[in-house]
Amino acid sequence: MIEENKEPTPLTAIGEFGLIETLTKNIELRNKSSVLGIGDDAAIIAASKLQRVVSTDMLIEGVHFDLLYTPLKHLGYKAVVVNLSDIYAMNAIPKQITVSIAVSNRMSIEALEEIYSGIYLACEIYNVDLVGGDTTSSLSGLVISVTAIGEAEEKKIVRRSGAKENDLICVTGDLGAAYMGLQILEREKAVFKDHNSIQPDFSGKDYILERQLKPEARKEIIEFLAEQKIMPTSMIDVSDGLSSELIHLAKSSGVGIQIYEEKLPIDVCTVTTADELQIDATIAALNGGEDYELLFTIPLEFHNQVKHKLGITIIGHVTDKSAGYHMVAKGSESMIPLTAQGWNHGA
Ligand code: ADP
Ligand code: MG
């Protein structure tokens, strides 16, 4: 924790090597495949019969996060989790990460330690090892880039491209909450800018704020699918909004999509906040993004095995390519075309 009343220590006080040492001391490697971690020119990862899956995401201050309302520990945690989500979306298990940071000299050592405490917490919870990274200076804001490395048996890996006509379309958890959380943070930031003395009002918004600031990756779903011996035909994680991810799956698989508005899983807190801000909750669910839920397709025969399990919702089915991408509107038979930005009002 950052101790109050104590002057933050500038980065210049310990230099780059001192900083890496401070941030990475006391690491214990958890996974057998992590042969050598931080401290040499490269990490060593043991080879095996499994396939390796690798994914990288970069988070940039001012583009992907705002330090005004993002707690540093949460930022570190989220930077790791969003990468692990991509590994799970391949039906693989993440084992190692590397973390690269570019920092301006207005950051203190204590602030970076706070970010790393979130990184280590995510490593502990998801059982992954931090095995390397890079540290450099930035003339503007903070940049954090995480690479995650996972493994899976070749035949268990699930791509975006295998969805077949009549497959069920499933999504985990609920949608649109992280987006509504962001709207509340932005609203309170605007109030704060105009009236420094007004305290932010976050009452009743815990759930959507947590979804925005401290998302989780759906590890337990991958474990559940393995236990149940269910192989999704295609899978993707929902980072850019359900609608755009559905279209990714459909295009990769060469199929059409039909979902039902009334089936979309949306939390009550998302709905009440959407009402308050005069946003359509369905639009938040379709376009919001940063849900980090898993979207996958399964053959019909698995219907009973997934229905109502671990918060999995069946939202529709795969159609022939010629049928396109549609959502059946609530309380009517009208078919709304889905677009990468969500849905098309006029059409
Ligand atoms: P090099 O000059 O060979 O790139 P560095 O001094 O950058 O070496 O890194 C030394 C060791 O510290 C390496 O094992 C590297 O992976 C690790 N490392 C550097 N920066 C970070 C960081 N921000 N987080 C985690 N590990 C890091
Ligand atoms: Mg380096």
mmCIF file of C-alpha atoms and ligand atoms in Angstrom:
data_model
loop_
_atom_site.group_PDB
_atom_site.id
_atom_site.type_symbol
_atom_site.label_atom_id
_atom_site.label_comp_id
_atom_site.label_asym_id
_atom_site.label_seq_id
_atom_site.Cartn_x
_atom_site.Cartn_y
_atom_site.Cartn_z
ATOM 1 C CA MET A 1 0.000 0.000 0.000
ATOM 2 C CA ILE A 2 1.056 3.561 -0.555
ATOM 3 C CA GLU A 3 1.691 4.999 2.897
ATOM 4 C CA GLU A 4 0.041 8.313 3.405
ATOM 5 C CA ASN A 5 2.102 11.278 4.585
ATOM 6 C CA LYS A 6 5.168 9.723 3.051
ATOM 7 C CA GLU A 7 6.801 11.381 0.053
ATOM 8 C CA PRO A 8 6.694 9.041 -2.936
ATOM 9 C CA THR A 9 10.152 7.881 -4.040
ATOM 10 C CA PRO A 10 11.029 9.088 -7.560
ATOM 11 C CA LEU A 11 12.158 6.468 -10.084
ATOM 12 C CA THR A 12 15.476 8.288 -10.485
ATOM 13 C CA ALA A 13 16.355 7.273 -6.931
ATOM 14 C CA ILE A 14 17.058 3.637 -7.858
ATOM 15 C CA GLY A 15 17.563 3.461 -11.643
ATOM 16 C CA GLU A 16 16.285 0.817 -14.056
ATOM 17 C CA PHE A 17 18.030 -2.198 -12.550
ATOM 18 C CA GLY A 18 17.062 -1.196 -9.041
ATOM 19 C CA LEU A 19 13.495 -0.802 -10.209
ATOM 20 C CA ILE A 20 13.319 -4.236 -11.878
ATOM 21 C CA GLU A 21 14.885 -5.739 -8.775
ATOM 22 C CA THR A 22 12.378 -3.981 -6.504
ATOM 23 C CA LEU A 23 9.401 -5.055 -8.585
ATOM 24 C CA THR A 24 10.397 -8.658 -9.184
ATOM 25 C CA LYS A 25 12.088 -9.862 -6.001
ATOM 26 C CA ASN A 26 10.438 -12.740 -4.096
ATOM 27 C CA ILE A 27 8.893 -14.350 -7.184
ATOM 28 C CA GLU A 28 8.154 -18.031 -6.710
ATOM 29 C CA LEU A 29 7.496 -20.027 -9.876
ATOM 30 C CA ARG A 30 4.384 -22.206 -9.664
ATOM 31 C CA ASN A 31 4.335 -24.127 -12.923
ATOM 32 C CA LYS A 32 6.671 -26.991 -13.831
ATOM 33 C CA SER A 33 7.035 -25.628 -17.360
ATOM 34 C CA SER A 34 8.512 -22.368 -15.999
ATOM 35 C CA VAL A 35 12.131 -23.529 -15.923
ATOM 36 C CA LEU A 36 13.750 -20.109 -15.519
ATOM 37 C CA GLY A 37 12.069 -16.800 -14.802
ATOM 38 C CA ILE A 38 13.373 -13.276 -14.458
ATOM 39 C CA GLY A 39 17.102 -12.531 -14.261
ATOM 40 C CA ASP A 40 18.737 -13.860 -17.419
ATOM 41 C CA ASP A 41 18.613 -12.695 -21.021
ATOM 42 C CA ALA A 42 15.535 -14.812 -21.628
ATOM 43 C CA ALA A 43 13.164 -16.995 -19.673
ATOM 44 C CA ILE A 44 13.143 -20.756 -20.248
ATOM 45 C CA ILE A 45 9.891 -22.645 -20.767
ATOM 46 C CA ALA A 46 9.977 -26.427 -20.957
ATOM 47 C CA ALA A 47 8.882 -28.007 -24.211
ATOM 48 C CA SER A 48 6.185 -30.679 -24.115
ATOM 49 C CA LYS A 49 3.699 -32.524 -26.302
ATOM 50 C CA LEU A 50 1.190 -29.758 -25.767
ATOM 51 C CA GLN A 51 0.595 -26.883 -28.139
ATOM 52 C CA ARG A 52 1.519 -23.414 -26.920
ATOM 53 C CA VAL A 53 -0.840 -20.500 -27.336
ATOM 54 C CA VAL A 54 0.415 -16.934 -27.057
ATOM 55 C CA SER A 55 -1.466 -13.658 -26.812
ATOM 56 C CA THR A 56 -0.479 -10.022 -26.212
ATOM 57 C CA ASP A 57 -2.463 -6.932 -25.250
ATOM 58 C CA MET A 58 -1.233 -3.412 -24.717
ATOM 59 C CA LEU A 59 -2.945 -0.901 -22.416
ATOM 60 C CA ILE A 60 -2.225 2.792 -22.919
ATOM 61 C CA GLU A 61 -2.985 5.561 -20.450
ATOM 62 C CA GLY A 62 -5.610 7.901 -21.846
ATOM 63 C CA VAL A 63 -6.736 5.332 -24.422
ATOM 64 C CA HIS A 64 -7.509 2.213 -22.385
ATOM 65 C CA PHE A 65 -7.455 3.538 -18.850
ATOM 66 C CA ASP A 66 -7.678 6.779 -16.931
ATOM 67 C CA LEU A 67 -5.464 7.037 -13.856
ATOM 68 C CA LEU A 68 -7.882 9.559 -12.358
ATOM 69 C CA TYR A 69 -10.291 6.790 -11.431
ATOM 70 C CA THR A 70 -8.384 3.557 -11.983
ATOM 71 C CA PRO A 71 -6.782 2.200 -8.798
ATOM 72 C CA LEU A 72 -3.220 1.107 -9.664
ATOM 73 C CA LYS A 73 -3.595 -2.345 -8.165
ATOM 74 C CA HIS A 74 -6.738 -2.924 -10.242
ATOM 75 C CA LEU A 75 -4.909 -1.738 -13.338
ATOM 76 C CA GLY A 76 -2.166 -4.325 -12.869
ATOM 77 C CA TYR A 77 -4.760 -7.008 -12.205
ATOM 78 C CA LYS A 78 -6.826 -6.098 -15.256
ATOM 79 C CA ALA A 79 -3.790 -5.929 -17.566
ATOM 80 C CA VAL A 80 -3.104 -9.585 -16.731
ATOM 81 C CA VAL A 81 -6.714 -10.782 -16.732
ATOM 82 C CA VAL A 82 -7.550 -9.437 -20.210
ATOM 83 C CA ASN A 83 -4.682 -11.514 -21.610
ATOM 84 C CA LEU A 84 -5.603 -14.657 -19.700
ATOM 85 C CA SER A 85 -9.121 -14.275 -21.100
ATOM 86 C CA ASP A 86 -7.692 -14.669 -24.624
ATOM 87 C CA ILE A 87 -5.851 -17.846 -23.635
ATOM 88 C CA TYR A 88 -9.012 -19.352 -22.088
ATOM 89 C CA ALA A 89 -10.891 -18.406 -25.252
ATOM 90 C CA MET A 90 -8.658 -20.907 -27.097
ATOM 91 C CA ASN A 91 -9.722 -23.533 -24.509
ATOM 92 C CA ALA A 92 -6.149 -23.481 -23.207
ATOM 93 C CA ILE A 93 -4.644 -23.001 -19.744
ATOM 94 C CA PRO A 94 -2.388 -19.966 -19.197
ATOM 95 C CA LYS A 95 0.949 -20.744 -17.531
ATOM 96 C CA GLN A 96 3.304 -17.788 -17.975
ATOM 97 C CA ILE A 97 3.134 -14.056 -18.568
ATOM 98 C CA THR A 98 5.634 -11.349 -19.393
ATOM 99 C CA VAL A 99 4.964 -7.725 -18.495
ATOM 100 C CA SER A 100 6.493 -4.739 -20.260
ATOM 101 C CA ILE A 101 6.043 -1.237 -18.954
ATOM 102 C CA ALA A 102 6.869 2.233 -20.223
ATOM 103 C CA VAL A 103 6.757 4.776 -17.415
ATOM 104 C CA SER A 104 7.092 8.523 -17.203
ATOM 105 C CA ASN A 105 9.294 9.883 -14.443
ATOM 106 C CA ARG A 106 6.258 11.341 -12.694
ATOM 107 C CA MET A 107 5.440 7.811 -11.540
ATOM 108 C CA SER A 108 6.835 6.836 -8.161
ATOM 109 C CA ILE A 109 8.327 3.516 -7.122
ATOM 110 C CA GLU A 110 5.427 3.052 -4.722
ATOM 111 C CA ALA A 111 2.920 3.533 -7.561
ATOM 112 C CA LEU A 112 4.652 0.869 -9.672
ATOM 113 C CA GLU A 113 4.769 -1.477 -6.704
ATOM 114 C CA GLU A 114 1.020 -0.996 -6.388
ATOM 115 C CA ILE A 115 0.536 -1.966 -10.070
ATOM 116 C CA TYR A 116 2.736 -5.025 -9.552
ATOM 117 C CA SER A 117 0.775 -6.047 -6.450
ATOM 118 C CA GLY A 118 -2.250 -6.369 -8.776
ATOM 119 C CA ILE A 119 -0.162 -8.287 -11.323
ATOM 120 C CA TYR A 120 0.994 -10.723 -8.631
ATOM 121 C CA LEU A 121 -2.525 -11.137 -7.267
ATOM 122 C CA ALA A 122 -3.757 -12.137 -10.739
ATOM 123 C CA CYS A 123 -0.782 -14.543 -11.083
ATOM 124 C CA GLU A 124 -1.741 -16.160 -7.788
ATOM 125 C CA ILE A 125 -5.456 -16.441 -8.522
ATOM 126 C CA TYR A 126 -4.968 -17.785 -12.054
ATOM 127 C CA ASN A 127 -1.890 -19.833 -11.239
ATOM 128 C CA VAL A 128 0.477 -18.241 -13.760
ATOM 129 C CA ASP A 129 4.143 -17.225 -13.473
ATOM 130 C CA LEU A 130 5.614 -13.835 -14.277
ATOM 131 C CA VAL A 131 8.769 -14.892 -16.156
ATOM 132 C CA GLY A 132 10.024 -11.703 -17.774
ATOM 133 C CA GLY A 133 9.363 -8.332 -19.281
ATOM 134 C CA ASP A 134 10.918 -5.049 -20.191
ATOM 135 C CA THR A 135 11.133 -1.675 -18.520
ATOM 136 C CA THR A 136 11.553 1.566 -20.359
ATOM 137 C CA SER A 137 10.746 5.237 -20.003
ATOM 138 C CA SER A 138 7.828 7.062 -21.562
ATOM 139 C CA LEU A 139 7.673 10.756 -22.381
ATOM 140 C CA SER A 140 3.917 10.804 -22.038
ATOM 141 C CA GLY A 141 1.726 8.353 -20.187
ATOM 142 C CA LEU A 142 1.974 4.869 -18.788
ATOM 143 C CA VAL A 143 1.968 1.853 -21.111
ATOM 144 C CA ILE A 144 1.561 -1.740 -19.907
ATOM 145 C CA SER A 145 1.900 -4.626 -22.317
ATOM 146 C CA VAL A 146 1.297 -8.178 -21.154
ATOM 147 C CA THR A 147 2.016 -11.362 -23.087
ATOM 148 C CA ALA A 148 0.380 -14.560 -21.899
ATOM 149 C CA ILE A 149 1.558 -18.050 -22.793
ATOM 150 C CA GLY A 150 -0.706 -21.046 -22.333
ATOM 151 C CA GLU A 151 -0.903 -24.680 -23.289
ATOM 152 C CA ALA A 152 -3.445 -27.228 -24.457
ATOM 153 C CA GLU A 153 -3.645 -30.562 -26.225
ATOM 154 C CA GLU A 154 -3.756 -29.986 -29.953
ATOM 155 C CA LYS A 155 -7.188 -31.574 -30.323
ATOM 156 C CA LYS A 156 -8.677 -29.507 -27.485
ATOM 157 C CA ILE A 157 -7.823 -26.109 -28.921
ATOM 158 C CA VAL A 158 -10.909 -24.188 -30.009
ATOM 159 C CA ARG A 159 -10.662 -21.638 -32.789
ATOM 160 C CA ARG A 160 -13.152 -19.075 -33.997
ATOM 161 C CA SER A 161 -13.694 -21.010 -37.168
ATOM 162 C CA GLY A 162 -15.566 -24.224 -36.323
ATOM 163 C CA ALA A 163 -19.207 -23.141 -35.775
ATOM 164 C CA LYS A 164 -21.748 -25.274 -37.707
ATOM 165 C CA GLU A 165 -25.318 -24.636 -38.717
ATOM 166 C CA ASN A 166 -27.776 -25.486 -35.870
ATOM 167 C CA ASP A 167 -25.121 -25.200 -33.150
ATOM 168 C CA LEU A 168 -26.265 -23.410 -30.001
ATOM 169 C CA ILE A 169 -24.719 -20.035 -29.236
ATOM 170 C CA CYS A 170 -23.776 -19.700 -25.556
ATOM 171 C CA VAL A 171 -22.435 -16.808 -23.526
ATOM 172 C CA THR A 172 -21.208 -16.797 -19.922
ATOM 173 C CA GLY A 173 -22.064 -14.295 -17.172
ATOM 174 C CA ASP A 174 -23.780 -11.075 -18.123
ATOM 175 C CA LEU A 175 -23.156 -8.346 -20.648
ATOM 176 C CA GLY A 176 -22.926 -4.564 -20.744
ATOM 177 C CA ALA A 177 -22.026 -4.089 -17.062
ATOM 178 C CA ALA A 178 -18.411 -2.985 -17.609
ATOM 179 C CA TYR A 179 -19.618 -0.443 -20.161
ATOM 180 C CA MET A 180 -22.193 0.976 -17.757
ATOM 181 C CA GLY A 181 -19.529 1.081 -15.029
ATOM 182 C CA LEU A 182 -17.370 3.169 -17.336
ATOM 183 C CA GLN A 183 -20.280 5.558 -17.994
ATOM 184 C CA ILE A 184 -20.670 6.109 -14.235
ATOM 185 C CA LEU A 185 -16.924 6.704 -13.763
ATOM 186 C CA GLU A 186 -16.933 9.184 -16.655
ATOM 187 C CA ARG A 187 -20.025 10.936 -15.265
ATOM 188 C CA GLU A 188 -18.449 11.375 -11.836
ATOM 189 C CA LYS A 189 -15.180 12.498 -13.408
ATOM 190 C CA ALA A 190 -17.039 15.256 -15.278
ATOM 191 C CA VAL A 191 -18.787 16.357 -12.059
ATOM 192 C CA PHE A 192 -15.445 16.351 -10.221
ATOM 193 C CA LYS A 193 -13.818 18.477 -12.926
ATOM 194 C CA ASP A 194 -16.517 21.140 -12.644
ATOM 195 C CA HIS A 195 -16.939 21.074 -8.869
ATOM 196 C CA ASN A 196 -13.883 19.868 -7.040
ATOM 197 C CA SER A 197 -15.721 19.842 -3.739
ATOM 198 C CA ILE A 198 -18.510 17.424 -4.733
ATOM 199 C CA GLN A 199 -17.855 13.867 -3.612
ATOM 200 C CA PRO A 200 -18.485 11.230 -6.297
ATOM 201 C CA ASP A 201 -21.741 9.306 -5.995
ATOM 202 C CA PHE A 202 -21.163 5.602 -6.600
ATOM 203 C CA SER A 203 -23.941 4.303 -4.359
ATOM 204 C CA GLY A 204 -25.570 1.102 -5.585
ATOM 205 C CA LYS A 205 -23.084 0.841 -8.442
ATOM 206 C CA ASP A 206 -20.625 -1.646 -6.917
ATOM 207 C CA TYR A 207 -21.326 -4.424 -9.379
ATOM 208 C CA ILE A 208 -20.872 -2.446 -12.596
ATOM 209 C CA LEU A 209 -17.822 -0.593 -11.225
ATOM 210 C CA GLU A 210 -16.190 -3.872 -10.311
ATOM 211 C CA ARG A 211 -16.938 -5.238 -13.776
ATOM 212 C CA GLN A 212 -15.136 -2.242 -15.285
ATOM 213 C CA LEU A 213 -12.225 -1.934 -12.865
ATOM 214 C CA LYS A 214 -11.613 -5.522 -11.802
ATOM 215 C CA PRO A 215 -12.794 -7.956 -14.478
ATOM 216 C CA GLU A 216 -12.179 -11.693 -14.151
ATOM 217 C CA ALA A 217 -11.346 -14.257 -16.827
ATOM 218 C CA ARG A 218 -13.631 -17.300 -17.115
ATOM 219 C CA LYS A 219 -11.218 -19.982 -15.917
ATOM 220 C CA GLU A 220 -13.998 -22.043 -14.311
ATOM 221 C CA ILE A 221 -15.888 -22.335 -17.602
ATOM 222 C CA ILE A 222 -12.872 -23.907 -19.310
ATOM 223 C CA GLU A 223 -12.575 -26.347 -16.393
ATOM 224 C CA PHE A 224 -16.314 -27.099 -16.571
ATOM 225 C CA LEU A 225 -16.210 -27.768 -20.322
ATOM 226 C CA ALA A 226 -13.274 -30.140 -19.809
ATOM 227 C CA GLU A 227 -15.038 -31.990 -16.962
ATOM 228 C CA GLN A 228 -18.199 -32.326 -19.019
ATOM 229 C CA LYS A 229 -16.194 -33.367 -22.067
ATOM 230 C CA ILE A 230 -17.842 -30.632 -24.086
ATOM 231 C CA MET A 231 -15.814 -29.369 -27.018
ATOM 232 C CA PRO A 232 -17.145 -26.048 -28.288
ATOM 233 C CA THR A 233 -17.077 -25.857 -32.073
ATOM 234 C CA SER A 234 -15.922 -22.230 -31.892
ATOM 235 C CA MET A 235 -15.086 -19.773 -29.120
ATOM 236 C CA ILE A 236 -14.027 -16.150 -28.579
ATOM 237 C CA ASP A 237 -13.867 -13.870 -25.545
ATOM 238 C CA VAL A 238 -16.158 -10.860 -25.430
ATOM 239 C CA SER A 239 -13.805 -7.898 -25.265
ATOM 240 C CA ASP A 240 -15.225 -5.602 -27.961
ATOM 241 C CA GLY A 241 -18.945 -6.176 -27.494
ATOM 242 C CA LEU A 242 -21.134 -9.217 -28.136
ATOM 243 C CA SER A 243 -22.291 -8.096 -31.557
ATOM 244 C CA SER A 244 -18.843 -7.624 -32.999
ATOM 245 C CA GLU A 245 -17.600 -10.927 -31.486
ATOM 246 C CA LEU A 246 -20.598 -12.800 -32.926
ATOM 247 C CA ILE A 247 -19.708 -11.450 -36.337
ATOM 248 C CA HIS A 248 -16.067 -12.512 -35.878
ATOM 249 C CA LEU A 249 -17.197 -16.069 -35.085
ATOM 250 C CA ALA A 250 -19.670 -16.122 -37.959
ATOM 251 C CA LYS A 251 -17.202 -14.786 -40.521
ATOM 252 C CA SER A 252 -14.404 -17.134 -39.422
ATOM 253 C CA SER A 253 -16.806 -20.084 -39.521
ATOM 254 C CA GLY A 254 -18.637 -19.100 -42.720
ATOM 255 C CA VAL A 255 -22.071 -19.260 -41.047
ATOM 256 C CA GLY A 256 -25.002 -17.021 -40.111
ATOM 257 C CA ILE A 257 -26.150 -16.053 -36.597
ATOM 258 C CA GLN A 258 -29.548 -15.660 -34.969
ATOM 259 C CA ILE A 259 -29.828 -14.460 -31.392
ATOM 260 C CA TYR A 260 -32.828 -13.412 -29.288
ATOM 261 C CA GLU A 261 -32.917 -10.077 -27.494
ATOM 262 C CA GLU A 262 -34.996 -11.526 -24.644
ATOM 263 C CA LYS A 263 -32.293 -14.123 -23.939
ATOM 264 C CA LEU A 264 -29.435 -11.631 -23.489
ATOM 265 C CA PRO A 265 -28.092 -11.902 -19.932
ATOM 266 C CA ILE A 266 -28.089 -8.414 -18.425
ATOM 267 C CA ASP A 267 -27.684 -7.678 -14.696
ATOM 268 C CA VAL A 268 -30.348 -5.539 -12.963
ATOM 269 C CA CYS A 269 -27.707 -2.987 -11.983
ATOM 270 C CA THR A 270 -26.828 -2.613 -15.679
ATOM 271 C CA VAL A 271 -30.513 -2.149 -16.562
ATOM 272 C CA THR A 272 -31.257 0.428 -13.824
ATOM 273 C CA THR A 273 -28.095 2.408 -14.644
ATOM 274 C CA ALA A 274 -28.892 2.297 -18.354
ATOM 275 C CA ASP A 275 -32.398 3.653 -17.586
ATOM 276 C CA GLU A 276 -30.892 6.375 -15.417
ATOM 277 C CA LEU A 277 -28.502 7.453 -18.181
ATOM 278 C CA GLN A 278 -31.096 6.976 -20.937
ATOM 279 C CA ILE A 279 -29.088 4.311 -22.678
ATOM 280 C CA ASP A 280 -30.782 1.221 -24.134
ATOM 281 C CA ALA A 281 -29.580 -1.732 -22.017
ATOM 282 C CA THR A 282 -29.675 -3.991 -25.088
ATOM 283 C CA ILE A 283 -27.292 -1.648 -26.887
ATOM 284 C CA ALA A 284 -24.972 -1.701 -23.864
ATOM 285 C CA ALA A 285 -25.051 -5.515 -23.912
ATOM 286 C CA LEU A 286 -24.416 -5.738 -27.658
ATOM 287 C CA ASN A 287 -21.784 -3.024 -28.046
ATOM 288 C CA GLY A 288 -20.421 -2.278 -24.602
ATOM 289 C CA GLY A 289 -17.290 -4.365 -24.555
ATOM 290 C CA GLU A 290 -14.818 -5.280 -21.805
ATOM 291 C CA ASP A 291 -17.142 -8.003 -20.537
ATOM 292 C CA TYR A 292 -14.418 -10.683 -20.758
ATOM 293 C CA GLU A 293 -17.083 -13.365 -20.918
ATOM 294 C CA LEU A 294 -16.761 -16.382 -23.197
ATOM 295 C CA LEU A 295 -18.922 -16.707 -26.296
ATOM 296 C CA PHE A 296 -18.992 -20.197 -27.797
ATOM 297 C CA THR A 297 -20.967 -22.527 -29.981
ATOM 298 C CA ILE A 298 -21.761 -26.158 -29.177
ATOM 299 C CA PRO A 299 -23.587 -28.950 -30.986
ATOM 300 C CA LEU A 300 -27.291 -29.257 -30.024
ATOM 301 C CA GLU A 301 -26.731 -32.520 -28.155
ATOM 302 C CA PHE A 302 -25.002 -30.635 -25.307
ATOM 303 C CA HIS A 303 -28.081 -28.492 -24.620
ATOM 304 C CA ASN A 304 -28.986 -30.035 -21.244
ATOM 305 C CA GLN A 305 -25.378 -30.193 -20.105
ATOM 306 C CA VAL A 306 -24.866 -26.435 -20.355
ATOM 307 C CA LYS A 307 -28.346 -25.007 -19.725
ATOM 308 C CA HIS A 308 -28.352 -22.970 -16.473
ATOM 309 C CA LYS A 309 -24.878 -24.226 -15.582
ATOM 310 C CA LEU A 310 -22.274 -21.810 -14.179
ATOM 311 C CA GLY A 311 -24.183 -18.828 -15.475
ATOM 312 C CA ILE A 312 -24.098 -20.022 -19.083
ATOM 313 C CA THR A 313 -26.952 -18.650 -21.224
ATOM 314 C CA ILE A 314 -28.036 -19.976 -24.600
ATOM 315 C CA ILE A 315 -28.760 -16.841 -26.615
ATOM 316 C CA GLY A 316 -29.440 -18.227 -30.068
ATOM 317 C CA HIS A 317 -28.254 -20.581 -32.767
ATOM 318 C CA VAL A 318 -26.042 -20.789 -35.808
ATOM 319 C CA THR A 319 -27.765 -20.477 -39.186
ATOM 320 C CA ASP A 320 -26.766 -20.838 -42.800
ATOM 321 C CA LYS A 321 -24.424 -18.142 -44.048
ATOM 322 C CA SER A 322 -27.078 -16.792 -46.413
ATOM 323 C CA ALA A 323 -29.313 -15.873 -43.416
ATOM 324 C CA GLY A 324 -26.788 -13.252 -42.234
ATOM 325 C CA TYR A 325 -26.482 -11.955 -38.649
ATOM 326 C CA HIS A 326 -29.697 -11.118 -36.831
ATOM 327 C CA MET A 327 -31.293 -10.504 -33.473
ATOM 328 C CA VAL A 328 -34.982 -11.248 -32.946
ATOM 329 C CA ALA A 329 -36.353 -8.203 -31.084
ATOM 330 C CA LYS A 330 -38.045 -8.601 -27.701
ATOM 331 C CA GLY A 331 -41.817 -9.005 -27.852
ATOM 332 C CA SER A 332 -41.962 -9.077 -31.632
ATOM 333 C CA GLU A 333 -40.954 -11.155 -34.570
ATOM 334 C CA SER A 334 -38.870 -8.410 -36.133
ATOM 335 C CA MET A 335 -35.351 -9.301 -37.139
ATOM 336 C CA ILE A 336 -32.744 -6.670 -36.423
ATOM 337 C CA PRO A 337 -29.509 -6.947 -38.413
ATOM 338 C CA LEU A 338 -26.442 -7.096 -36.180
ATOM 339 C CA THR A 339 -23.478 -4.954 -37.166
ATOM 340 C CA ALA A 340 -19.920 -4.840 -35.875
ATOM 341 C CA GLN A 341 -20.917 -1.695 -33.992
ATOM 342 C CA GLY A 342 -23.960 -3.405 -32.568
ATOM 343 C CA TRP A 343 -27.271 -3.211 -34.285
ATOM 344 C CA ASN A 344 -28.720 -1.173 -36.989
ATOM 345 C CA HIS A 345 -31.757 0.835 -35.845
ATOM 346 C CA GLY A 346 -33.027 1.868 -39.222
ATOM 347 C CA ALA A 347 -32.775 -1.427 -41.026
HETATM 348 P P1 ADP B 1 17.820 -6.873 -21.234
HETATM 349 O O1 ADP B 1 18.687 -5.681 -21.194
HETATM 350 O O2 ADP B 1 18.510 -8.160 -21.594
HETATM 351 O O3 ADP B 1 16.544 -6.649 -21.971
HETATM 352 P P2 ADP B 1 16.574 -6.207 -18.762
HETATM 353 O O4 ADP B 1 17.493 -5.468 -17.860
HETATM 354 O O5 ADP B 1 15.567 -5.447 -19.535
HETATM 355 O O6 ADP B 1 17.440 -7.141 -19.709
HETATM 356 O O7 ADP B 1 15.795 -7.301 -17.914
HETATM 357 C C1 ADP B 1 16.426 -8.083 -16.937
HETATM 358 C C2 ADP B 1 15.491 -9.170 -16.495
HETATM 359 O O8 ADP B 1 14.350 -8.571 -15.882
HETATM 360 C C3 ADP B 1 14.960 -10.011 -17.631
HETATM 361 O O9 ADP B 1 14.785 -11.329 -17.130
HETATM 362 C C4 ADP B 1 13.642 -9.397 -17.952
HETATM 363 O O10 ADP B 1 12.755 -10.343 -18.503
HETATM 364 C C5 ADP B 1 13.176 -8.915 -16.578
HETATM 365 N N1 ADP B 1 12.330 -7.704 -16.619
HETATM 366 C C6 ADP B 1 12.669 -6.477 -17.076
HETATM 367 N N2 ADP B 1 11.681 -5.600 -16.917
HETATM 368 C C7 ADP B 1 10.663 -6.274 -16.346
HETATM 369 C C8 ADP B 1 9.341 -5.936 -15.933
HETATM 370 N N3 ADP B 1 8.832 -4.709 -16.076
HETATM 371 N N4 ADP B 1 8.571 -6.889 -15.373
HETATM 372 C C9 ADP B 1 9.055 -8.152 -15.252
HETATM 373 N N5 ADP B 1 10.255 -8.539 -15.594
HETATM 374 C C10 ADP B 1 11.083 -7.627 -16.152
HETATM 375 MG MG MG B 2 15.046 -5.361 -21.507
#
